Amino acid sequence: MSTPSRPSTRTDHDVPVPMRDGTVLRAVVVRPLVDEPVPVVLLRSPYPLADARFETDLMGLAERGLALVMVALRGTGASDGVFYPWVDDERDGVDTIAWCADQEWSNGRVATTGRSYVAQTQLYAAGGAPPALRAMVTGVVPSDPWSLTYTGGALNLGSALGWAAAMAGVPLARRAAAGEDVTALQEAWGALLGSFPAGFATTPLTRIPVLDELFPAWRDWVEHAHVDDYWQQHALPDRPALPTFVVAGWHDVFRDLSLREFAREPRHPGSRLVIGPWSHGAAGRSLGDVDHGPSAAGGAIGLDARLLDFLAAHLASDDVPVPDAPVQVFVTGANVWTHHTTWPPPARDLDLHLHPGALAAEAAPAGTPPSRYVFDPRDPVPTLGGNTLLPQGDAAGTCGSVDQRPLDGRTDVLRFVGDPLPAPLRVIGTVRLTLHAATSAADTDWTAKLVDVHPDGTALNLVDGILRASRQDPTNPTLLTPDEPHELVVELGAVGHEFAAGHRVRLDVSSSSFPRFDRNPGTGAPAASVAEADFVTAHQRVLHDAAHPSRLTLPVVAADDQPADN
Ligand code: BEZ
């Protein structure tokens, strides 16, 4: 039997793609040399188009009979114009999709693909309802700009400043290429890039002059510290339901945003979700201190090929069979993949009440004294593991599940530990903390971290979150009355984990995770405007008694409820 021959391909660089305002973007086009017109996979990126870090095996597309168009976003790569995040993504996306559909070598059917910003830019384009668009593959997708930049009202300092600093290199290189003397700027930019992680302690965060010059969005982000007109103006548009394959990572900075994108309505029944124990940039079997086993890697489940199959199927037909269980979840701890019809899967809420140093099913009795600590924003609790995107990268132990014992000596972390579990406890879904708490400061942050304590004492973080007290309603900043108890809800985010029998559930409560989040100065002023010399120490109380039932809520599923493979 003869194997089907692969078509030879042709690659064109710097192909002009005109936008409606006359700005010319430029593309790399890779297409099969065949007689009939072909469907198109489009990737629109602000990163170097040759950057393999961000993409799957896209070069295999042409061999499958599909064209690949990779366009540099406005103001990046070889494209004209100026890059400012989000402003041009909808219009330029719609125009580029129309261009792809109109080429004589194109059959008019277009799908889009990409990760992170390259995923987000697809959502804007889809908002313009381009008629040629058939499907999307969105990896580690940040959802809307406000949530990309702020979590629980705190600035995502590590990822946002790291990204702003990196992106500042784009206009710098263009200005140098245009003949401008950029020596001073180059030095300032190099100093900023080389300053991390210490540079995250810069205050006030509004004053980073090299970013004013090269990436003015930074100042806009930090000066707009609640959901106001700025964020509303950049918000994602509504979108029609399109078949979308969402790839997410438990330890990706955009984990909860990717899950939100998958679950948003209207959802196309052909959409799929895969979430593995992965970081923003890597889908391997090991991360942080944990080896999740041979089945955990994207390669082990044929992820890249499945994404290409998904694109090819939706480009070939509008009648692709709908999957029975479109959600595939890697359950850490058990190290198995489970399959579900929805995200989140049905679960029962398990409330674990806070007691002094302990977690238990029942609330602590009346009269139980509060737990206390003193938080000094000049000496914040360091970020140790988690769903981070820090310039140190995955390898530096800043991402994933990492032994928390190096933080044991800190007196500004309250630890609430459950009894050893008599049987495995499987948790899939979003974890929440209802906290009754008071602070002496005008404003403060409350952080919550879920930890799996092994019988040998290893304490691995699973998921953690933050709430800036003044930003409970992100559209309406409101200072709480100092020293008065308030009921607050801290969202820790989503987890898929099985605590083994004999392990213990632990909750750590504090007031910072730095530099993942910016520090709350405690003055009540917007955090980015305050110099470190003006930071205020906060005296914190966590209440846990019959009238103040502080509690951790875990979405528990039965292990035999879901088909599993490993
Ligand atoms: C990214 O594309 O990887 C990215 C975008 C915004 C913030 C951080 C990362």
Coordinates of C-alpha atoms and ligand atoms in Angstrom, one line a residue:
M1 CA 0.0 0.0 0.0
S2 CA 1.4 3.4 -0.8
T3 CA 1.5 6.1 1.8
P4 CA -0.1 9.4 0.8
S5 CA 2.6 11.8 -0.4
R6 CA 3.1 15.0 1.6
P7 CA 2.7 18.2 -0.5
S8 CA 5.7 20.4 -0.9
T9 CA 5.4 23.7 0.8
R10 CA 6.3 27.4 0.1
T11 CA 7.2 30.0 2.7
D12 CA 7.0 33.7 2.1
H13 CA 8.3 36.3 4.5
D14 CA 7.2 39.9 5.1
V15 CA 4.0 39.4 3.2
P16 CA 2.0 42.7 3.5
V17 CA -1.4 42.5 5.2
P18 CA -3.1 46.0 5.0
M19 CA -5.4 47.1 7.8
R20 CA -8.5 49.3 7.3
D21 CA -6.6 52.4 8.5
G22 CA -3.8 51.9 6.0
T23 CA -1.3 50.4 8.4
V24 CA 0.5 47.5 6.9
L25 CA 1.2 44.4 9.1
R26 CA 3.6 41.8 7.8
A27 CA 3.2 38.0 7.8
V28 CA 5.1 34.8 7.3
V29 CA 3.0 32.5 5.1
V30 CA 3.7 28.8 4.9
R31 CA 1.4 26.9 2.5
P32 CA 1.2 23.7 0.7
L33 CA 1.7 23.8 -3.1
V34 CA -1.5 22.2 -4.2
D35 CA -4.0 22.9 -7.0
E36 CA -7.1 23.6 -4.9
P37 CA -7.5 26.5 -2.4
V38 CA -6.8 25.5 1.2
P39 CA -8.0 26.5 4.7
V40 CA -5.9 28.8 6.8
V41 CA -4.6 28.7 10.4
L42 CA -3.8 32.1 11.6
L43 CA -1.5 33.2 14.5
R44 CA -1.2 36.9 15.4
S45 CA 1.7 37.5 17.8
P46 CA 3.6 40.4 19.4
Y47 CA 6.6 38.0 19.9
P48 CA 9.3 37.0 17.4
L49 CA 7.5 34.8 14.9
A50 CA 10.2 32.3 15.0
D51 CA 9.8 31.9 18.8
A52 CA 9.1 28.2 19.2
R53 CA 8.5 28.7 23.0
F54 CA 5.0 29.9 22.3
E55 CA 3.7 27.5 19.8
T56 CA 3.0 23.8 19.1
D57 CA 4.3 22.1 16.0
L58 CA 2.7 24.5 13.6
M59 CA 5.1 23.8 10.9
G60 CA 3.3 20.5 10.5
L61 CA 0.2 22.3 9.3
A62 CA 1.3 22.8 5.7
E63 CA 2.1 19.1 5.4
R64 CA -1.5 18.4 6.4
G65 CA -2.7 20.6 3.5
L66 CA -3.4 23.7 5.6
A67 CA -1.9 27.2 5.2
L68 CA -0.2 28.8 8.2
V69 CA -0.3 32.6 8.4
M70 CA 1.8 34.2 11.2
V71 CA 1.3 37.9 11.5
A72 CA 3.3 40.3 13.7
L73 CA 0.9 42.5 15.7
R74 CA 0.9 46.2 14.9
G75 CA 4.1 47.8 16.1
T76 CA 5.9 44.5 16.6
G77 CA 8.2 42.4 14.3
A78 CA 8.1 43.7 10.7
S79 CA 4.7 45.3 11.1
D80 CA 4.1 49.0 11.0
G81 CA 2.3 51.0 13.6
V82 CA 2.6 51.2 17.4
F83 CA 1.9 48.4 19.9
Y84 CA -0.3 49.2 22.9
P85 CA -1.9 46.1 24.4
W86 CA -5.5 45.3 23.4
V87 CA -6.4 48.6 21.5
D88 CA -6.1 47.2 18.0
D89 CA -6.7 43.6 18.6
E90 CA -10.4 43.4 17.5
R91 CA -10.2 45.5 14.4
D92 CA -6.8 44.2 13.2
G93 CA -7.9 40.7 14.0
V94 CA -11.1 41.0 11.9
D95 CA -9.2 42.6 9.0
T96 CA -6.5 39.9 9.1
I97 CA -9.0 37.1 9.1
A98 CA -10.7 38.6 6.1
W99 CA -7.4 38.9 4.4
C100 CA -6.7 35.3 5.0
A101 CA -10.1 34.3 3.6
D102 CA -9.6 36.4 0.5
Q103 CA -6.3 35.1 -0.8
E104 CA -6.6 33.2 -4.0
W105 CA -4.8 30.2 -2.4
S106 CA -7.4 30.2 0.5
N107 CA -10.7 28.4 0.6
G108 CA -12.2 31.1 2.9
R109 CA -12.2 29.0 6.1
V110 CA -9.9 30.3 8.9
A111 CA -9.1 29.1 12.4
T112 CA -6.8 30.9 14.9
T113 CA -4.3 29.5 17.4
G114 CA -1.8 30.6 20.0
R115 CA -0.9 30.9 23.6
S116 CA -1.1 33.6 26.2
Y117 CA -1.3 37.1 24.6
V118 CA -1.5 35.2 21.3
A119 CA -4.6 33.5 22.7
Q120 CA -6.1 36.7 24.1
T121 CA -5.8 38.5 20.8
Q122 CA -8.0 35.7 19.2
L123 CA -10.8 36.5 21.7
Y124 CA -10.8 40.1 20.5
A125 CA -10.9 39.1 16.9
A126 CA -13.7 36.7 17.6
G127 CA -15.6 39.6 19.2
G128 CA -15.9 41.2 15.7
A129 CA -17.7 38.0 14.5
P130 CA -15.6 37.5 11.4
P131 CA -17.6 35.3 9.1
A132 CA -14.6 33.2 8.0
L133 CA -13.6 32.2 11.5
R134 CA -14.4 28.5 12.3
A135 CA -12.5 27.6 15.5
M136 CA -9.8 28.7 17.9
V137 CA -7.1 27.0 19.9
T138 CA -6.3 29.1 23.0
G139 CA -3.5 28.1 25.4
V140 CA -3.0 29.6 28.8
V141 CA -5.4 32.4 27.9
P142 CA -5.5 35.5 30.0
S143 CA -9.2 36.4 29.5
D144 CA -9.8 40.1 30.0
P145 CA -7.2 42.8 30.7
W146 CA -8.2 43.7 34.2
S147 CA -8.0 40.1 35.4
L148 CA -4.7 39.6 33.6
T149 CA -3.3 42.6 35.5
Y150 CA -5.0 42.3 38.9
T151 CA -6.1 39.4 41.1
G152 CA -8.4 40.0 44.0
G153 CA -7.6 43.7 43.6
A154 CA -3.9 43.2 44.1
L155 CA -1.5 43.9 41.2
N156 CA 0.0 40.8 39.5
L157 CA 3.3 42.5 40.0
G158 CA 5.7 39.7 38.9
S159 CA 3.9 38.8 35.7
A160 CA 2.8 42.3 34.7
L161 CA 6.1 44.1 35.4
G162 CA 8.1 41.2 34.0
W163 CA 6.0 41.4 30.8
A164 CA 6.0 45.2 30.6
A165 CA 9.8 45.2 31.0
A166 CA 10.3 42.5 28.3
M167 CA 7.9 44.2 25.8
A168 CA 9.7 47.5 26.3
G169 CA 12.5 46.0 24.2
V170 CA 10.2 46.0 21.1
P171 CA 10.0 49.8 20.6
L172 CA 13.6 50.2 21.8
A173 CA 14.8 47.9 19.0
R174 CA 12.7 49.6 16.5
R175 CA 13.9 53.1 17.5
A176 CA 17.5 51.8 17.3
A177 CA 16.9 50.3 13.9
A178 CA 15.5 53.7 12.7
G179 CA 18.8 55.3 13.5
E180 CA 17.9 57.0 16.9
D181 CA 20.6 57.2 19.5
V182 CA 19.1 54.9 22.2
T183 CA 22.2 54.5 24.3
A184 CA 20.7 56.0 27.5
L185 CA 17.4 54.2 27.0
Q186 CA 19.2 50.9 26.3
E187 CA 21.1 51.3 29.6
A188 CA 18.0 52.1 31.6
W189 CA 16.2 49.2 30.0
G190 CA 19.1 46.8 30.7
A191 CA 19.2 48.0 34.3
L192 CA 15.5 47.3 34.7
L193 CA 15.6 43.8 33.2
G194 CA 18.7 43.0 35.2
S195 CA 17.2 44.3 38.5
F196 CA 14.8 41.4 39.0
P197 CA 13.9 40.0 41.5
A198 CA 15.2 42.9 43.7
G199 CA 13.7 45.4 41.2
F200 CA 10.2 44.3 42.2
A201 CA 10.7 46.2 45.4
T202 CA 10.8 49.5 43.5
T203 CA 8.5 52.1 45.0
P204 CA 6.4 54.0 44.0
L205 CA 5.6 51.6 41.2
T206 CA 4.1 54.5 39.2
R207 CA 7.7 55.9 38.8
I208 CA 9.7 53.7 36.4
P209 CA 10.8 56.3 33.8
V210 CA 12.1 53.9 31.3
L211 CA 8.7 52.3 31.0
D212 CA 7.0 55.7 30.6
E213 CA 9.2 56.1 27.6
L214 CA 9.0 52.6 26.1
F215 CA 5.9 50.9 27.5
P216 CA 3.4 53.6 28.7
A217 CA 0.8 51.0 29.4
W218 CA 2.6 50.2 32.6
R219 CA 1.8 53.5 34.2
D220 CA -1.8 53.2 33.0
W221 CA -2.1 49.8 34.6
V222 CA -0.8 50.9 38.0
E223 CA -2.6 54.2 38.0
H224 CA -5.9 52.5 37.3
A225 CA -6.1 50.2 40.4
H226 CA -9.8 49.4 40.1
V227 CA -12.2 48.6 37.3
D228 CA -12.8 52.1 35.8
D229 CA -13.2 53.5 32.3
Y230 CA -9.7 52.5 31.4
W231 CA -10.4 48.9 32.0
Q232 CA -13.9 49.0 30.6
Q233 CA -12.6 50.6 27.4
H234 CA -10.1 47.7 26.9
A235 CA -12.5 44.9 28.1
L236 CA -13.0 41.9 25.9
P237 CA -15.9 42.2 23.5
D238 CA -18.8 39.7 23.7
R239 CA -18.2 36.8 21.3
P240 CA -20.4 34.3 19.4
A241 CA -19.9 30.7 20.5
L242 CA -17.1 29.1 18.5
P243 CA -15.5 25.7 18.8
T244 CA -12.6 26.4 21.1
F245 CA -9.9 24.1 22.4
V246 CA -8.6 25.6 25.7
V247 CA -5.3 24.3 27.1
A248 CA -4.6 25.3 30.7
G249 CA -2.0 24.6 33.4
W250 CA -2.6 24.1 37.2
H251 CA 0.4 26.3 37.8
D252 CA -0.1 28.8 35.0
V253 CA -0.5 32.4 36.0
F254 CA -3.7 32.5 33.9
R255 CA -5.2 29.2 35.2
D256 CA -8.5 30.5 36.5
L257 CA -8.8 32.9 33.5
S258 CA -8.4 30.0 31.1
L259 CA -11.0 28.0 33.0
R260 CA -13.3 31.0 32.9
E261 CA -12.9 31.3 29.1
F262 CA -13.8 27.6 28.7
A263 CA -16.9 27.8 30.9
R264 CA -18.2 31.2 29.6
E265 CA -21.6 31.3 27.9
P266 CA -22.4 30.9 25.1
R267 CA -20.2 27.9 24.9
H268 CA -20.0 25.9 21.7
P269 CA -20.7 22.2 22.3
G270 CA -17.6 21.3 20.3
S271 CA -15.3 23.1 22.7
R272 CA -12.7 21.2 24.7
L273 CA -10.6 21.8 27.8
V274 CA -7.4 20.1 28.9
I275 CA -5.8 21.1 32.2
G276 CA -2.5 19.5 33.2
P277 CA 0.1 20.1 36.0
W278 CA 1.8 22.7 33.8
S279 CA 3.3 26.2 34.1
H280 CA 2.8 29.1 31.7
G281 CA 5.6 28.0 29.4
A282 CA 6.0 24.2 29.8
A283 CA 3.8 21.1 29.7
G284 CA 6.2 18.6 31.2
R285 CA 5.8 15.9 33.8
S286 CA 7.8 17.6 36.6
L287 CA 7.3 21.1 38.0
G288 CA 8.5 22.6 41.3
D289 CA 9.3 19.8 43.7
V290 CA 6.9 17.3 42.1
D291 CA 7.3 14.6 39.4
H292 CA 3.7 14.0 38.3
G293 CA 4.5 10.8 36.5
P294 CA 4.9 9.7 32.9
S295 CA 1.4 10.4 31.9
A296 CA 1.4 14.1 33.0
A297 CA 3.4 15.6 30.1
G298 CA 1.5 17.1 27.1
G299 CA 3.6 14.8 24.9
A300 CA 2.2 11.7 26.8
I301 CA -1.4 12.6 25.8
G302 CA -0.5 13.6 22.3
L303 CA -1.5 17.2 23.0
D304 CA 0.1 18.9 20.0
A305 CA -1.3 16.4 17.5
R306 CA -4.8 16.7 19.1
L307 CA -4.7 20.5 18.7
L308 CA -3.8 20.2 15.1
D309 CA -6.5 17.5 14.6
F310 CA -9.0 19.9 16.2
L311 CA -8.0 22.7 13.8
A312 CA -8.0 20.5 10.8
A313 CA -11.4 19.0 11.6
H314 CA -13.2 22.3 12.1
L315 CA -11.5 23.7 9.0
A316 CA -12.8 20.7 7.0
S317 CA -16.4 20.7 8.2
D318 CA -19.0 22.6 10.2
D319 CA -20.3 19.2 11.4
V320 CA -17.6 17.9 13.6
P321 CA -19.0 15.4 16.1
V322 CA -19.5 16.8 19.6
P323 CA -17.3 15.2 22.3
D324 CA -19.1 13.3 25.1
A325 CA -16.6 14.4 27.8
P326 CA -14.9 17.5 26.5
V327 CA -13.1 18.3 29.8
Q328 CA -9.9 16.4 30.6
V329 CA -8.3 17.1 34.0
F330 CA -5.0 15.9 35.5
V331 CA -5.6 15.1 39.2
T332 CA -2.3 15.7 41.0
G333 CA -1.6 13.5 43.9
A334 CA -3.4 10.6 42.3
N335 CA -1.5 11.4 39.0
V336 CA -4.4 10.3 36.7
W337 CA -6.3 12.0 34.0
T338 CA -10.1 12.2 34.5
H339 CA -12.8 13.1 32.0
H340 CA -15.9 15.2 32.6
T341 CA -18.8 16.7 30.7
T342 CA -18.5 20.2 32.4
W343 CA -16.0 22.5 34.1
P344 CA -16.2 22.5 37.0
P345 CA -17.4 18.9 37.4
P346 CA -20.3 18.4 39.9
A347 CA -18.8 18.5 43.5
R348 CA -20.1 18.7 47.1
D349 CA -18.8 21.6 49.2
L350 CA -16.8 20.5 52.3
D351 CA -16.4 23.2 54.9
L352 CA -13.4 23.0 57.1
H353 CA -13.6 25.5 59.9
L354 CA -10.7 27.4 61.3
H355 CA -9.7 26.8 64.9
P356 CA -6.5 28.2 66.5
G357 CA -3.9 26.2 64.6
A358 CA -6.4 23.6 63.4
L359 CA -9.1 22.8 60.8
A360 CA -12.2 20.9 61.7
A361 CA -15.7 20.1 60.4
E362 CA -17.4 22.1 63.2
A363 CA -17.0 25.8 63.9
A364 CA -15.0 26.8 66.9
P365 CA -17.0 27.5 70.0
A366 CA -18.0 31.0 71.3
G367 CA -15.2 32.7 73.2
T368 CA -12.4 31.1 71.1
P369 CA -9.8 33.9 71.0
P370 CA -8.7 35.2 67.5
S371 CA -5.4 34.2 65.9
R372 CA -3.1 37.2 65.5
Y373 CA 0.0 38.3 63.6
V374 CA 1.8 41.4 62.7
F375 CA 2.4 42.2 59.0
D376 CA 5.1 44.5 57.9
P377 CA 4.9 45.3 54.1
R378 CA 8.6 46.2 54.2
D379 CA 9.3 42.5 55.0
P380 CA 6.6 40.7 52.9
V381 CA 6.1 36.9 52.8
P382 CA 8.1 35.8 49.8
T383 CA 6.4 33.9 47.0
L384 CA 7.3 30.3 47.2
G385 CA 5.8 28.2 44.4
G386 CA 2.3 28.7 43.0
N387 CA 0.9 29.6 39.6
T388 CA 3.5 32.3 39.0
L389 CA 5.1 33.8 36.0
L390 CA 8.3 35.4 37.3
P391 CA 11.4 36.3 35.4
Q392 CA 13.4 33.7 37.3
G393 CA 11.4 31.1 35.4
D394 CA 10.0 27.6 36.3
A395 CA 13.4 26.3 37.2
A396 CA 14.0 28.6 40.1
G397 CA 11.5 26.9 42.4
T398 CA 9.1 29.8 42.1
C399 CA 6.5 27.9 40.1
G400 CA 4.5 24.8 40.9
S401 CA 4.2 22.9 44.2
V402 CA 7.2 23.5 46.3
D403 CA 8.0 22.5 49.9
Q404 CA 6.8 25.3 52.1
R405 CA 9.0 24.5 55.1
P406 CA 11.5 27.4 54.3
L407 CA 8.7 29.7 55.5
D408 CA 8.1 27.8 58.8
G409 CA 10.0 30.4 60.8
R410 CA 7.8 33.3 59.7
T411 CA 5.5 34.6 62.4
D412 CA 3.4 36.5 60.0
V413 CA 1.9 33.3 58.5
L414 CA -1.0 31.6 60.4
R415 CA -1.1 27.8 59.8
F416 CA -4.4 25.9 60.2
V417 CA -3.8 22.1 60.0
G418 CA -6.4 19.3 59.7
D419 CA -6.1 15.8 61.2
P420 CA -4.5 13.1 59.1
L421 CA -7.1 12.0 56.6
P422 CA -8.6 8.5 57.1
A423 CA -9.2 8.1 53.4
P424 CA -8.2 9.9 50.1
L425 CA -9.8 13.2 49.6
R426 CA -10.2 14.3 45.9
V427 CA -10.9 18.0 45.3
I428 CA -11.7 19.4 41.8
G429 CA -12.9 23.0 41.4
T430 CA -12.5 26.3 42.9
V431 CA -11.3 26.6 46.6
R432 CA -12.6 29.5 48.7
L433 CA -11.9 30.9 52.1
T434 CA -14.6 32.8 54.1
L435 CA -12.6 34.8 56.5
H436 CA -13.7 36.9 59.5
A437 CA -10.9 39.2 60.0
A438 CA -9.8 42.7 61.2
T439 CA -6.8 44.9 60.6
S440 CA -5.4 47.9 62.4
A441 CA -4.4 49.4 59.0
A442 CA -6.4 51.6 56.7
D443 CA -6.2 48.8 54.0
T444 CA -4.6 45.4 53.9
D445 CA -4.4 42.2 51.9
W446 CA -5.4 38.7 53.0
T447 CA -3.7 35.7 51.4
A448 CA -4.8 32.1 51.6
K449 CA -2.8 29.1 50.5
L450 CA -3.9 25.4 50.5
V451 CA -1.2 23.0 51.4
D452 CA -0.9 19.2 51.3
V453 CA 1.2 18.1 54.3
H454 CA 2.8 14.6 53.8
P455 CA 3.4 12.2 56.7
D456 CA 7.1 13.0 56.5
G457 CA 6.4 16.8 57.0
T458 CA 6.8 17.8 53.4
A459 CA 4.3 20.6 52.9
L460 CA 3.4 21.2 49.2
N461 CA 1.4 24.3 48.2
L462 CA -1.5 23.5 45.8
V463 CA -3.3 26.8 45.2
D464 CA -3.4 30.2 46.7
G465 CA -5.1 33.6 46.3
I466 CA -5.3 37.1 47.6
L467 CA -7.9 39.7 48.5
R468 CA -7.2 43.4 48.8
A469 CA -9.7 44.4 51.5
S470 CA -10.6 47.7 49.8
R471 CA -11.2 46.0 46.5
Q472 CA -13.9 43.5 47.4
D473 CA -16.0 45.3 44.8
P474 CA -13.3 46.0 42.1
T475 CA -15.5 48.7 40.6
N476 CA -15.9 50.6 43.8
P477 CA -12.9 50.9 46.1
T478 CA -14.0 51.2 49.7
L479 CA -11.9 51.4 52.9
L480 CA -13.0 49.2 55.7
T481 CA -13.2 50.4 59.3
P482 CA -9.9 49.6 61.1
D483 CA -10.0 47.0 63.8
E484 CA -13.6 46.1 63.0
P485 CA -14.2 42.4 62.0
H486 CA -15.4 42.0 58.4
E487 CA -16.5 38.9 56.5
L488 CA -14.4 38.5 53.4
V489 CA -14.1 35.9 50.7
V490 CA -10.7 35.0 49.4
E491 CA -10.7 33.0 46.1
L492 CA -7.8 30.6 46.1
G493 CA -8.5 29.5 42.5
A494 CA -9.0 26.1 41.0
V495 CA -7.3 22.8 41.9
G496 CA -7.5 19.2 40.8
H497 CA -5.8 17.2 43.6
E498 CA -6.2 14.1 45.7
F499 CA -4.9 14.3 49.2
A500 CA -3.7 10.7 50.1
A501 CA -4.9 8.9 53.2
G502 CA -2.6 9.9 56.1
H503 CA -1.9 13.4 54.6
R504 CA -3.2 16.6 56.2
V505 CA -5.0 19.6 54.7
R506 CA -3.4 22.8 55.7
L507 CA -4.4 26.4 55.2
D508 CA -1.9 29.2 55.5
V509 CA -3.2 32.8 56.0
S510 CA -1.1 35.9 55.7
S511 CA -1.0 39.3 54.0
S512 CA 1.3 39.0 51.1
S513 CA 3.0 36.9 48.4
F514 CA 5.8 39.0 47.0
P515 CA 6.7 39.5 44.3
R516 CA 3.9 37.6 42.7
F517 CA 1.6 40.4 44.0
D518 CA 2.4 44.0 44.9
R519 CA 2.6 44.9 48.6
N520 CA -0.3 46.7 50.3
P521 CA 1.2 49.7 52.0
G522 CA -1.5 49.8 54.6
T523 CA -2.1 53.5 54.2
G524 CA -5.3 53.3 52.3
A525 CA -3.8 55.1 49.3
P526 CA -3.5 53.2 46.0
A527 CA -0.6 50.8 46.5
A528 CA 1.4 51.8 43.5
S529 CA 1.5 55.5 44.6
V530 CA 3.2 54.9 48.0
A531 CA 6.9 55.0 48.7
E532 CA 8.3 52.2 51.0
A533 CA 9.2 54.8 53.6
D534 CA 5.5 55.5 54.1
F535 CA 4.4 51.8 54.5
V536 CA 2.5 51.0 57.7
T537 CA 2.7 47.9 59.8
A538 CA -0.6 46.1 60.2
H539 CA -1.9 44.2 63.3
Q540 CA -4.0 41.4 62.0
R541 CA -6.7 39.3 63.7
V542 CA -8.4 36.3 62.2
L543 CA -11.6 35.5 64.1
H544 CA -12.9 31.9 64.4
D545 CA -15.7 31.3 66.8
A546 CA -19.4 30.6 66.7
A547 CA -20.3 34.1 65.6
H548 CA -17.3 34.3 63.1
P549 CA -17.2 30.9 61.4
S550 CA -14.1 31.4 59.2
R551 CA -13.9 28.4 56.9
L552 CA -12.2 26.9 54.0
T553 CA -14.5 25.4 51.3
L554 CA -13.3 22.5 49.2
P555 CA -15.2 21.1 46.2
V556 CA -15.0 17.4 46.8
V557 CA -15.7 14.7 44.2
A558 CA -15.8 11.0 44.5
A559 CA -12.8 9.3 42.8
D560 CA -15.1 6.7 41.2
D561 CA -17.4 9.3 39.7
Q562 CA -15.1 9.9 36.7
P563 CA -13.5 7.7 34.2
A564 CA -9.8 7.9 34.6
D565 CA -6.7 6.9 32.6
N566 CA -3.1 7.3 33.3
Ligands
BEZ1 C1 2.4 36.3 27.7 O1 1.9 36.5 26.5 O2 3.1 35.4 28.0 C2 2.0 37.4 28.8 C3 1.1 38.4 28.5 C4 0.8 39.3 29.5 C5 1.3 39.2 30.7 C6 2.2 38.1 31.0 C7 2.5 37.2 30.0

